[in-house]
XYZ file of C-alpha atoms in Angstrom:
744
model
C -0.186 -0.144 -0.129
C 1.512 3.608 -1.021
C 0.663 5.358 2.221
C 1.848 8.856 0.418
C -0.898 8.456 -2.526
C -3.615 8.140 0.082
C -2.410 11.288 2.071
C -0.687 9.764 4.905
C 2.669 11.565 5.957
C 5.050 9.822 8.017
C 7.100 11.756 10.443
C 10.043 10.390 12.193
C 10.525 11.616 15.516
C 10.774 9.970 19.190
C 9.442 10.507 22.850
C 10.886 12.433 25.904
C 9.538 10.142 28.426
C 11.550 9.088 31.763
C 11.313 5.766 30.788
C 14.618 4.342 29.965
C 14.378 4.247 26.753
C 14.398 6.502 23.675
C 12.881 4.824 20.965
C 12.557 6.051 17.340
C 8.713 6.175 16.141
C 7.175 6.737 12.612
C 3.820 8.643 13.347
C 1.295 8.275 10.406
C -0.362 11.267 10.109
C -3.357 11.704 7.690
C -5.539 15.126 7.785
C -3.579 16.402 10.646
C -4.700 13.503 12.789
C -2.132 10.573 13.836
C -3.921 7.572 12.730
C -1.030 5.057 13.314
C 2.487 4.439 15.587
C 4.930 2.584 14.478
C 8.552 1.675 15.939
C 12.204 1.665 13.779
C 12.090 0.252 10.666
C 16.037 -0.475 10.513
C 17.732 -4.064 10.403
C 18.859 -6.157 13.090
C 20.810 -5.505 14.932
C 20.503 -1.740 14.978
C 17.100 -1.557 15.268
C 15.644 -0.079 18.288
C 12.445 -2.062 19.463
C 9.300 0.063 20.857
C 7.311 -0.948 23.890
C 4.028 -1.081 24.632
C 3.988 2.247 26.006
C 5.103 4.088 23.017
C 2.606 2.198 20.787
C -0.153 3.796 22.860
C 1.238 7.372 22.275
C -2.584 8.395 20.191
C -4.491 7.198 23.090
C -2.785 9.771 24.988
C -2.456 12.711 22.444
C -5.825 12.151 21.982
C -7.193 11.527 25.233
C -10.777 13.193 26.332
C -9.378 14.300 29.181
C -6.439 16.510 27.937
C -6.237 20.280 29.116
C -6.880 22.535 26.215
C -7.318 26.034 27.957
C -6.009 28.132 30.832
C -8.017 27.777 34.300
C -8.291 28.894 37.632
C -9.341 27.045 40.691
C -13.060 27.816 41.683
C -13.904 25.494 44.453
C -11.715 23.573 47.603
C -8.311 22.625 46.829
C -7.692 18.897 45.391
C -11.662 18.965 44.348
C -10.675 19.572 40.872
C -13.252 22.280 40.461
C -12.045 24.658 37.638
C -13.175 27.158 35.051
C -11.739 28.639 31.900
C -9.785 31.772 31.651
C -7.816 33.579 29.158
C -3.877 33.345 28.840
C -3.806 36.900 29.496
C -5.672 36.195 32.660
C -3.434 33.706 33.607
C -0.147 35.613 32.840
C -1.501 38.657 35.073
C -2.509 36.678 37.697
C 0.919 34.679 37.745
C 3.172 37.608 37.698
C 0.625 39.879 40.400
C 1.248 36.368 42.993
C 4.835 36.119 42.130
C 5.081 39.789 42.806
C 3.210 40.391 45.745
C 4.986 36.939 47.655
C 8.414 38.147 46.679
C 8.183 41.448 48.304
C 6.216 40.213 51.377
C 8.184 37.506 52.225
C 11.296 37.131 49.959
C 12.388 35.172 46.839
C 13.293 32.182 48.854
C 9.056 31.859 49.457
C 9.071 31.039 45.793
C 9.607 27.395 44.934
C 10.208 25.459 41.558
C 9.320 21.642 41.732
C 10.630 20.760 38.371
C 10.458 17.041 37.638
C 11.432 14.080 34.250
C 8.145 14.311 32.869
C 9.554 15.907 29.534
C 13.202 15.355 28.893
C 13.751 17.477 25.880
C 16.491 19.640 25.407
C 14.995 22.941 24.243
C 11.680 22.420 25.546
C 12.386 20.924 29.237
C 10.747 23.050 31.281
C 13.102 22.943 34.469
C 15.580 24.964 32.681
C 13.692 27.310 31.323
C 11.660 28.551 34.340
C 14.615 28.118 36.543
C 16.258 31.009 34.130
C 12.932 32.562 34.420
C 12.763 33.050 38.430
C 16.706 33.085 38.547
C 16.211 36.764 36.558
C 13.470 37.133 38.811
C 15.808 37.446 41.314
C 15.806 33.700 42.816
C 13.766 30.998 44.048
C 13.992 27.642 46.617
C 14.535 24.792 44.781
C 15.299 20.734 45.263
C 18.333 18.502 45.413
C 18.870 15.022 44.083
C 17.200 12.721 41.715
C 13.907 11.151 42.873
C 15.180 7.632 40.915
C 19.125 7.586 41.471
C 20.254 9.246 44.135
C 21.655 6.380 45.943
C 23.448 5.207 42.868
C 24.793 8.499 41.958
C 26.029 8.940 45.485
C 27.803 5.567 45.353
C 29.391 5.761 42.015
C 30.933 9.280 43.074
C 32.126 7.965 46.187
C 33.387 4.755 44.489
C 34.900 5.697 41.209
C 34.352 9.733 40.711
C 32.321 9.137 37.674
C 28.164 8.634 36.977
C 29.146 6.966 33.500
C 29.851 3.121 34.698
C 28.057 1.090 32.182
C 28.966 -1.059 28.968
C 27.344 -0.652 25.961
C 24.649 -3.917 26.008
C 26.284 -5.070 22.773
C 29.252 -6.231 25.219
C 26.788 -8.724 26.860
C 27.648 -11.028 24.682
C 31.262 -11.222 25.918
C 29.929 -12.452 29.126
C 30.161 -15.620 30.198
C 28.119 -14.928 33.202
C 25.138 -12.466 33.818
C 23.813 -11.621 37.155
C 20.519 -9.166 37.101
C 20.567 -8.208 40.611
C 17.512 -6.205 41.422
C 16.795 -5.368 37.888
C 14.025 -6.160 35.908
C 14.902 -4.515 32.420
C 11.854 -6.333 31.052
C 9.827 -3.783 32.751
C 12.119 -0.946 33.993
C 13.524 -0.193 30.364
C 17.472 0.769 30.914
C 18.433 1.099 27.427
C 15.949 0.396 24.799
C 17.603 -2.653 23.449
C 18.787 -4.251 26.696
C 16.263 -7.137 26.495
C 16.902 -7.798 22.932
C 20.922 -8.272 23.435
C 19.554 -10.154 26.919
C 17.871 -12.792 25.031
C 20.970 -12.793 22.134
C 22.891 -13.495 25.172
C 21.139 -16.080 26.775
C 20.580 -17.544 22.793
C 24.609 -17.629 23.069
C 24.156 -19.896 26.275
C 25.588 -17.397 28.275
C 24.495 -18.518 31.721
C 21.721 -15.088 33.143
C 20.850 -15.347 37.317
C 18.343 -13.504 38.800
C 18.458 -12.308 42.168
C 15.305 -10.533 43.335
C 11.987 -11.025 45.672
C 10.007 -11.553 42.795
C 10.194 -14.187 39.616
C 9.364 -11.221 37.344
C 8.845 -10.826 33.886
C 12.864 -10.578 32.497
C 13.395 -13.565 35.133
C 10.713 -15.426 32.964
C 12.205 -14.690 30.109
C 15.977 -15.272 31.142
C 16.879 -16.729 33.838
C 18.757 -19.932 34.158
C 18.328 -19.187 37.887
C 16.316 -17.523 40.212
C 17.253 -16.694 43.318
C 14.687 -14.826 45.893
C 16.119 -12.381 48.388
C 14.293 -10.472 50.624
C 14.221 -6.616 50.489
C 16.635 -4.701 51.519
C 19.011 -7.158 52.164
C 20.941 -7.452 49.320
C 24.323 -6.146 50.489
C 24.066 -8.943 53.507
C 24.664 -11.154 50.264
C 26.886 -9.659 48.730
C 29.278 -9.177 51.881
C 28.547 -12.971 52.644
C 29.893 -13.529 48.678
C 32.850 -11.588 49.568
C 33.422 -13.272 52.313
C 33.529 -16.867 50.561
C 35.517 -15.361 47.669
C 38.400 -14.547 50.338
C 38.537 -17.498 52.155
C 38.806 -19.382 49.326
C 41.598 -17.044 47.833
C 39.419 -16.272 44.689
C 40.113 -12.579 44.744
C 41.788 -10.769 41.915
C 44.329 -9.789 44.096
C 46.752 -8.440 41.470
C 43.785 -6.161 40.088
C 42.893 -4.925 43.581
C 46.453 -3.664 44.658
C 46.794 -2.123 41.180
C 43.358 -0.252 40.747
C 41.875 0.056 44.333
C 42.635 1.341 48.116
C 40.837 -0.102 50.751
C 40.080 -3.431 50.394
C 41.735 -4.336 53.700
C 39.274 -2.569 55.997
C 36.634 -4.130 53.568
C 38.423 -7.450 54.334
C 38.041 -6.478 58.019
C 34.539 -5.706 57.926
C 33.991 -8.861 56.131
C 35.851 -10.978 58.416
C 34.076 -9.565 61.213
C 37.293 -8.166 62.603
C 36.152 -5.092 63.630
C 32.782 -6.108 65.162
C 33.342 -9.625 65.958
C 30.640 -10.883 63.406
C 32.124 -13.220 60.713
C 29.815 -12.493 57.471
C 29.387 -16.124 56.639
C 26.982 -17.617 54.291
C 24.796 -18.711 57.167
C 24.994 -15.115 58.787
C 23.617 -13.936 55.665
C 21.024 -16.598 55.489
C 19.226 -15.592 58.293
C 18.682 -12.187 57.140
C 18.298 -12.652 53.653
C 16.374 -15.663 53.150
C 18.511 -17.125 50.831
C 20.411 -20.714 51.897
C 23.878 -20.474 52.874
C 24.898 -22.969 49.903
C 23.194 -21.208 47.498
C 25.224 -17.660 48.021
C 28.420 -20.294 48.428
C 28.271 -21.741 44.968
C 27.048 -18.407 43.402
C 30.197 -16.604 44.935
C 32.649 -19.334 43.627
C 31.056 -19.155 40.085
C 31.005 -15.820 39.905
C 34.618 -15.310 41.437
C 35.635 -17.757 38.587
C 33.745 -17.272 35.533
C 35.329 -15.048 33.586
C 34.318 -12.302 32.561
C 31.483 -12.179 34.274
C 28.760 -9.110 34.336
C 27.039 -8.030 37.517
C 24.163 -5.593 36.745
C 22.731 -4.273 39.628
C 19.781 -1.617 39.513
C 17.941 1.360 40.922
C 15.150 -0.737 42.247
C 17.089 -1.682 45.390
C 18.853 1.531 45.697
C 15.593 3.457 46.432
C 15.608 2.150 49.639
C 16.726 3.521 53.429
C 20.498 1.726 52.725
C 20.328 2.139 48.808
C 23.964 3.643 48.238
C 25.400 0.425 50.229
C 23.598 -1.929 47.939
C 25.482 -0.017 44.962
C 28.465 -0.114 46.299
C 28.340 -3.794 47.634
C 27.974 -4.454 43.694
C 30.711 -2.233 42.858
C 33.338 -3.903 45.159
C 32.162 -7.631 44.087
C 32.961 -6.546 40.389
C 36.545 -4.783 41.681
C 37.236 -8.319 43.697
C 36.632 -10.465 40.307
C 38.603 -8.418 37.738
C 35.675 -7.423 36.229
C 36.014 -3.745 36.255
C 36.987 -2.164 32.412
C 36.872 -5.457 30.545
C 34.889 -6.956 27.765
C 32.168 -8.829 28.800
C 32.275 -7.823 32.585
C 30.912 -4.661 34.637
C 31.361 -1.791 36.868
C 28.291 -2.020 38.870
C 27.158 1.303 40.664
C 23.240 0.992 38.698
C 22.858 3.697 36.249
C 24.873 1.829 33.469
C 24.919 4.782 31.901
C 27.477 5.178 28.627
C 29.192 8.644 27.561
C 28.018 8.564 23.935
C 24.583 9.673 23.401
C 23.671 9.724 27.554
C 21.625 12.952 28.400
C 23.940 14.190 30.960
C 25.551 15.578 28.054
C 22.534 17.212 26.704
C 22.635 20.787 25.767
C 19.981 23.208 27.180
C 19.108 26.993 26.887
C 21.520 28.903 28.697
C 20.377 29.537 32.105
C 21.042 32.048 34.803
C 22.140 31.789 38.187
C 20.206 31.472 40.987
C 20.828 34.581 43.641
C 19.344 32.395 46.486
C 22.073 29.985 45.877
C 24.953 32.324 46.049
C 27.648 32.099 48.369
C 27.845 29.499 50.740
C 30.912 26.699 51.091
C 31.552 24.595 47.829
C 29.676 20.871 47.561
C 31.882 20.168 44.648
C 32.562 16.284 45.091
C 31.395 16.406 48.266
C 29.686 13.221 49.931
C 28.059 15.386 52.717
C 24.512 15.583 52.169
C 24.124 18.160 54.985
C 26.020 20.893 52.607
C 23.702 20.019 49.813
C 21.018 20.784 51.487
C 21.787 24.024 53.005
C 20.154 25.949 50.361
C 18.044 23.001 48.685
C 15.001 20.895 49.698
C 15.472 17.073 49.193
C 13.219 15.513 46.613
C 11.324 13.382 48.570
C 11.154 16.029 51.669
C 9.179 18.867 49.597
C 5.847 18.413 51.433
C 7.678 18.250 54.662
C 9.368 21.695 53.842
C 5.675 23.612 52.716
C 4.866 22.291 55.950
C 7.219 22.837 58.271
C 9.141 25.889 56.332
C 12.516 27.361 58.669
C 10.958 26.117 61.776
C 11.138 22.684 60.464
C 14.949 23.187 59.737
C 14.464 23.871 55.949
C 15.810 27.146 54.040
C 12.603 28.965 53.467
C 9.101 29.434 54.266
C 7.458 28.146 51.154
C 4.221 30.076 50.040
C 4.104 29.977 46.119
C 4.995 26.476 44.323
C 5.214 26.344 40.392
C 4.946 22.835 39.386
C 6.369 22.010 36.231
C 6.946 18.332 34.373
C 5.831 16.793 37.280
C 3.091 14.639 38.929
C 4.850 14.753 42.691
C 1.704 14.727 44.784
C 1.536 11.321 43.381
C 5.176 10.286 42.842
C 7.124 10.804 45.941
C 6.474 10.009 49.652
C 3.286 9.839 51.908
C 0.972 11.045 49.381
C -1.453 11.791 52.156
C 1.329 14.111 53.695
C 1.624 15.526 50.407
C -1.913 16.431 49.920
C -2.111 17.896 53.463
C 0.679 19.934 52.416
C -0.692 21.326 48.897
C -3.511 22.027 50.786
C -1.869 24.571 52.974
C -0.144 26.419 50.043
C -0.571 30.169 49.475
C -0.657 29.860 46.192
C 0.000 27.507 43.329
C 0.842 26.537 39.680
C 0.914 23.571 37.292
C 2.121 23.019 33.745
C 0.403 19.677 32.438
C -1.418 17.692 29.861
C -3.988 16.110 32.199
C -5.122 17.251 35.450
C -3.329 14.814 37.543
C -3.417 14.609 40.972
C -0.900 17.055 41.811
C -3.023 19.290 39.258
C -6.106 19.187 41.412
C -4.520 21.510 44.050
C -3.540 24.578 41.738
C -4.791 27.342 41.708
C -3.629 28.118 38.189
C -3.774 25.318 34.875
C -1.641 26.086 32.142
C -2.102 23.587 29.304
C 1.093 22.066 27.787
C 1.492 20.625 24.301
C 2.890 16.947 24.053
C 5.762 15.624 22.478
C 4.015 14.711 19.311
C 3.377 18.527 18.846
C 7.007 19.626 19.596
C 10.361 19.883 17.873
C 13.119 18.910 20.013
C 16.066 16.563 20.632
C 16.485 14.133 23.051
C 18.681 11.333 24.306
C 18.904 7.734 25.952
C 19.317 8.098 29.266
C 21.158 5.327 30.308
C 22.628 4.086 27.378
C 22.967 4.814 23.749
C 24.941 4.966 21.055
C 22.725 7.384 19.356
C 21.000 10.981 19.344
C 17.437 11.500 18.452
C 15.155 14.036 17.068
C 11.642 15.069 17.856
C 9.529 16.245 14.921
C 6.371 17.523 15.236
C 3.659 15.627 13.799
C 0.222 17.257 14.607
C -0.496 20.723 16.055
C -1.748 20.819 19.447
C -5.273 21.223 20.647
C -7.171 24.343 21.844
C -4.769 26.822 23.328
C -2.368 24.595 24.269
C 1.366 25.829 24.615
C 4.586 24.673 24.951
C 6.516 24.948 28.680
C 9.497 27.020 26.844
C 7.105 29.354 25.025
C 4.820 29.879 28.019
C 8.389 30.710 30.097
C 9.435 33.202 26.701
C 6.009 35.007 27.478
C 5.877 35.634 31.078
C 9.486 36.488 30.707
C 8.882 39.222 27.740
C 5.266 40.651 30.307
C 8.477 40.839 33.091
C 10.896 43.357 31.073
C 13.418 40.443 30.567
C 15.183 41.357 27.298
C 16.936 38.798 25.381
C 15.571 35.597 27.357
C 14.716 33.682 23.784
C 17.026 35.228 21.411
C 16.545 32.617 18.565
C 14.079 30.874 16.819
C 12.845 27.147 17.662
C 14.924 25.859 14.758
C 18.341 27.979 15.475
C 18.546 26.673 18.840
C 17.983 23.113 18.083
C 20.867 23.305 15.146
C 23.071 25.040 17.716
C 22.516 22.378 20.207
C 23.701 20.025 17.575
C 26.362 21.891 16.117
C 27.921 23.553 19.075
C 27.801 20.397 21.487
C 31.503 19.060 21.838
C 30.228 15.809 21.491
C 27.513 16.250 18.988
C 29.155 18.362 16.635
C 31.991 15.924 15.227
C 29.689 13.336 14.949
C 26.702 14.749 12.967
C 27.885 16.426 10.092
C 24.426 17.273 8.398
C 21.988 18.420 10.829
C 19.149 18.706 8.209
C 19.383 15.074 7.433
C 19.306 14.222 11.049
C 16.133 16.104 11.470
C 14.673 14.597 8.722
C 15.445 10.869 9.775
C 14.837 11.401 13.710
C 18.290 9.436 14.702
C 21.575 9.316 14.129
C 23.123 6.071 14.942
C 26.363 6.053 16.245
C 28.227 2.956 14.827
C 31.063 1.478 16.995
C 33.938 -0.500 16.271
C 33.869 -2.394 19.379
C 31.602 -2.144 22.570
C 32.176 0.675 25.078
C 33.483 -0.678 28.512
C 33.327 1.992 31.531
C 36.594 2.415 32.451
C 38.595 0.626 30.222
C 41.456 3.704 29.412
C 42.063 3.352 33.629
C 42.410 -0.045 33.752
C 44.662 -0.261 30.559
C 46.730 3.038 31.656
C 45.926 3.963 35.664
C 49.080 6.029 35.928
C 47.867 8.139 32.702
C 44.153 7.740 33.128
C 43.593 7.864 37.090
C 39.633 7.330 38.261
C 38.322 11.180 39.172
C 38.718 9.832 43.299
C 40.863 11.696 45.536
C 43.052 8.812 45.256
C 42.739 8.291 41.397
C 42.008 4.387 42.373
C 38.460 2.557 42.658
C 37.807 3.379 46.527
C 36.917 0.441 47.912
C 37.472 2.375 51.215
C 36.319 6.190 50.963
C 37.747 8.514 53.066
C 35.374 11.266 52.271
C 32.873 9.236 53.440
C 34.885 8.536 56.848
C 35.374 11.894 57.642
C 31.354 12.412 57.592
C 31.583 10.270 60.859
C 28.642 8.962 59.866
C 27.695 5.097 61.503
C 25.013 4.740 58.902
C 27.124 5.895 56.176
C 30.130 4.002 56.356
C 33.507 4.338 54.450
C 33.501 0.934 53.207
C 29.978 -1.408 52.369
C 28.312 -2.596 54.336
C 24.498 -4.166 55.768
C 23.178 -2.145 57.857
C 19.606 -2.932 59.219
C 16.923 -0.068 58.856
C 13.670 0.950 60.311
C 10.528 -0.686 58.496
C 13.435 -3.239 57.233
C 13.113 -7.148 57.162
C 14.317 -6.831 61.215
C 12.245 -3.890 62.622
C 9.796 -4.898 65.571
C 7.350 -2.706 63.336
C 6.476 -5.934 61.788
C 4.344 -7.402 64.529
C 1.625 -4.821 63.637
C 2.616 -4.473 59.451
C 4.461 -7.849 58.802
C 4.910 -7.437 54.887
C 7.439 -5.572 53.339
C 6.396 -4.136 50.435
C 7.761 -3.482 47.102
C 7.032 -0.670 44.805
C 8.679 -1.042 41.251
C 8.116 0.173 38.068
C 5.077 -0.573 36.265
C 4.976 -2.270 32.349
C 2.360 0.269 31.174
C 3.322 3.666 32.920
C 6.289 5.939 32.900
C 5.889 6.313 36.617
C 2.266 8.265 36.240
C 2.624 9.225 33.153
C 0.306 7.274 30.578
C -1.499 6.179 33.926
C -4.934 7.128 32.206
C -4.858 5.708 29.252
C -7.159 2.867 28.777
C -5.471 0.505 26.412
C -2.247 0.455 28.744
C -4.374 -0.420 31.611
C -6.046 -3.160 29.918
C -2.218 -5.011 29.165
C -1.733 -4.898 32.571
C -4.448 -4.337 35.435
C -3.044 -2.559 38.696
C -2.736 -5.589 41.362
C -1.269 -6.337 44.140
C 1.161 -9.498 44.036
C 0.809 -11.794 47.405
C 1.708 -15.259 47.872
C -0.468 -18.308 48.632
C 1.234 -18.876 51.902
C 0.024 -14.985 53.332
C -3.134 -14.773 51.136
C -4.865 -18.086 52.345
C -4.838 -17.240 55.838
C -6.325 -13.941 55.500
C -9.191 -15.490 53.422
C -7.775 -13.768 50.106
C -8.492 -15.258 46.817
C -6.902 -14.226 43.289
C -9.429 -11.431 42.208
C -10.089 -10.254 45.299
C -10.498 -6.452 46.334
C -7.781 -6.029 49.487
C -6.563 -2.574 51.088
C -2.983 -2.583 51.861
C -2.438 -0.368 54.819
C 0.074 1.369 57.249
C 0.063 4.315 59.593
C 0.766 6.506 56.724
C -2.196 5.552 54.970
C -4.681 2.711 53.183
C -5.531 1.692 49.128
C -7.612 -0.370 47.581
C -6.159 -2.854 45.113
C -6.929 -6.130 43.633
C -5.072 -9.163 44.601
C -2.697 -11.453 42.271
C -2.028 -14.520 44.189
C 0.976 -15.911 43.180
C 4.056 -17.710 43.901
C 6.340 -15.570 41.792
C 6.824 -13.244 45.207
C 8.691 -14.560 48.428
C 6.224 -14.955 51.371
C 6.202 -11.871 53.740
C 6.840 -9.752 50.621
C 3.984 -7.654 48.833
C 4.558 -5.482 45.393
C 2.324 -2.413 44.555
C 3.417 -1.037 41.480
C 3.981 2.839 41.444
C 2.402 5.259 38.986
C -1.558 4.704 39.309
C -3.138 7.687 40.167
C -4.180 8.799 44.074
C -7.861 8.932 44.338
C -9.328 9.173 47.700
C -12.515 8.220 48.641
C -14.392 10.218 51.740
C -12.706 7.943 54.148
C -9.445 8.753 52.804
C -8.798 5.046 51.176
C -7.139 5.863 47.821
C -9.251 3.917 45.777
C -6.280 3.987 42.874
C -3.832 2.183 44.604
C -1.548 4.513 44.547
C 1.669 2.954 45.830
C 2.978 6.154 47.543
C 0.126 6.436 50.031
C 2.329 3.715 51.566
C 5.463 5.344 51.596
C 7.605 7.117 53.739
C 8.979 10.681 52.898
C 12.524 10.241 54.348
C 15.380 9.360 52.427
C 18.947 7.512 53.056
C 22.145 8.954 53.772
C 23.493 8.680 50.862
C 20.493 10.817 49.561
C 18.072 8.051 47.891
C 14.339 8.247 48.203
C 13.370 5.525 50.464
C 10.576 4.079 48.618
C 11.081 0.574 48.611
C 11.570 0.264 52.540
C 8.232 0.172 53.731
C 5.716 -1.934 56.070
C 2.167 -2.586 55.555
C -0.553 -5.227 56.669
C -3.290 -6.494 53.846
C -6.756 -7.166 54.444
C -9.817 -8.749 52.338
C -11.925 -5.420 51.551
C -15.696 -6.022 51.405
C -17.069 -7.522 48.064
C -18.701 -3.683 47.143
C -15.302 -2.345 47.120
C -13.997 -1.743 43.842
C -10.795 0.373 42.830
C -11.186 3.087 40.434
C -10.008 3.689 37.061
C -7.283 5.694 38.275
C -8.302 8.604 36.050
């Protein structure tokens, strides 16, 4: 069929979701309407396969609930009662409130909450509004990454770099792959990761999955599944190190040449410090993993060369998350797998330096006067310095409630929420709702009236990625670059976040806020970036094709240069080596943030006495059909995988719970209503509620949307990890009349 003859135009583009992939798309457009979505049409092995999320893009673009006009609140906060207004009225109201609060309370009372809802270069809202408010005199902001702050702290402590990943094609050079706490079939950490893992399995490479759940990746890939209790991974890692050391299986030559501090770690593992020998039997009592399983895996990992230990961000989002990643990195060093083909450096981030979003271009910003002065935080591991003038991302609602009296840098009066649904996605949602109810004034830019947007005073409708031109990059892996090409016009009066910022800047009298046209910005971002400039010789061709693929002569190996010549290319740590012992961590004098990786029990962990009241450890992983809460209102995707709570029959049967029953999951922070999935694919004592469904409290305060963060806590680890996978709860069968909402 000749689509061109039938009036169909194919637009090559991509999305800017925070999903871990960046999939090339072909949008079929007829009469200004997207009629079909297809994925990449390149040949293997370069084809980048599109997942179910992007396949449903049309249903989001044309969702009947799309916001199309500016609105102002006319009812109580949180009730979602709004009326349409003009852009002029919206802008006048915003400028009036900004000016009043600045003059009355100071710039610190203006709070910008920017998230990862859109990860483009030009239209990424955080940069535009940070520049705007910086020119306005400053604002309060956040510190930390919800998904990966623990992992970032860990890799900066141990390696001094976040680029710790090998390109995914290198998996075929391994002889053993450990997927530790990682379900790449759901959490897309590189578009073609699962494809390369399947190729590895087909090539006979053994794959072991270590996780409390027999998840989709384990079903597809695993030769062995090792179930483990949540939050105890570092104990198992310490026990593996114990076996390796006692049997003299470590790569001592590698440790001597490339690391510092192995002796101190060895002293911890063998119990020289605390009198506790970290044996497999010791770890079995904590982790639930049989001692002989730990012993066998330790020997196999140490003697199978090369081997790739792939840790991830899920277990790192916990009360001791950074210790998990440091433990993984230490095992990688002990076995000499760092910087080697088929090996891995660990660290959870898996980022490679070609194409990574960390190196993307963006509009030049303006300094935030609120953050001027004070001690330098470059390279520091001390979170106290990083939160002197910023608010940790998982504490923003606590900061709104308590302000300076609670030890925060400002009393927040106005909140501007762009590219996020933080009420839904940060810890302790009921507390967040209380905070937003008390906020003096709130602005939200969004596609939909999300749970966060329901609390806004002014609600601004923004364009979808299909209605923009922009640049994106794969955030954990490449190697390629992508171009967003506008396929359709936006509905109603929607504007891009960047356009909104520019129009406000003009009204506020900030000259030269936007000196370029959109096409000039994008061309400059490509041609002047030191990475893309030399690689992309023809910008117009890149824009037309929507992608530039980087041809690799061989796989990218993290720290290959350092391992080949440590004298010429030292690690970016104070010692120039891999720091198994971190002096910077030691100088914190914090027993919860030790200088070598350790297993440390936590509140709401497996050993907490609170389990007598709330016996279940709760996991809150990424869902298959959402990007956090993004796409959480798309019916097609809800049909693919209904929202359910995984619970083992051992736990369900005594509670009278059968598969498909409505159940309540609850703790002191709140209660949700959700459907039970009774399955042996999760270990006893653990339940799983996937994050991202929309907060929908009923008259009694029960969230009928099953929002996982009603149950989570708004705390963070000593390394900065949002502890969204460290929590306890109880489960009870709900009445037959209870029906979960459709999460609209």
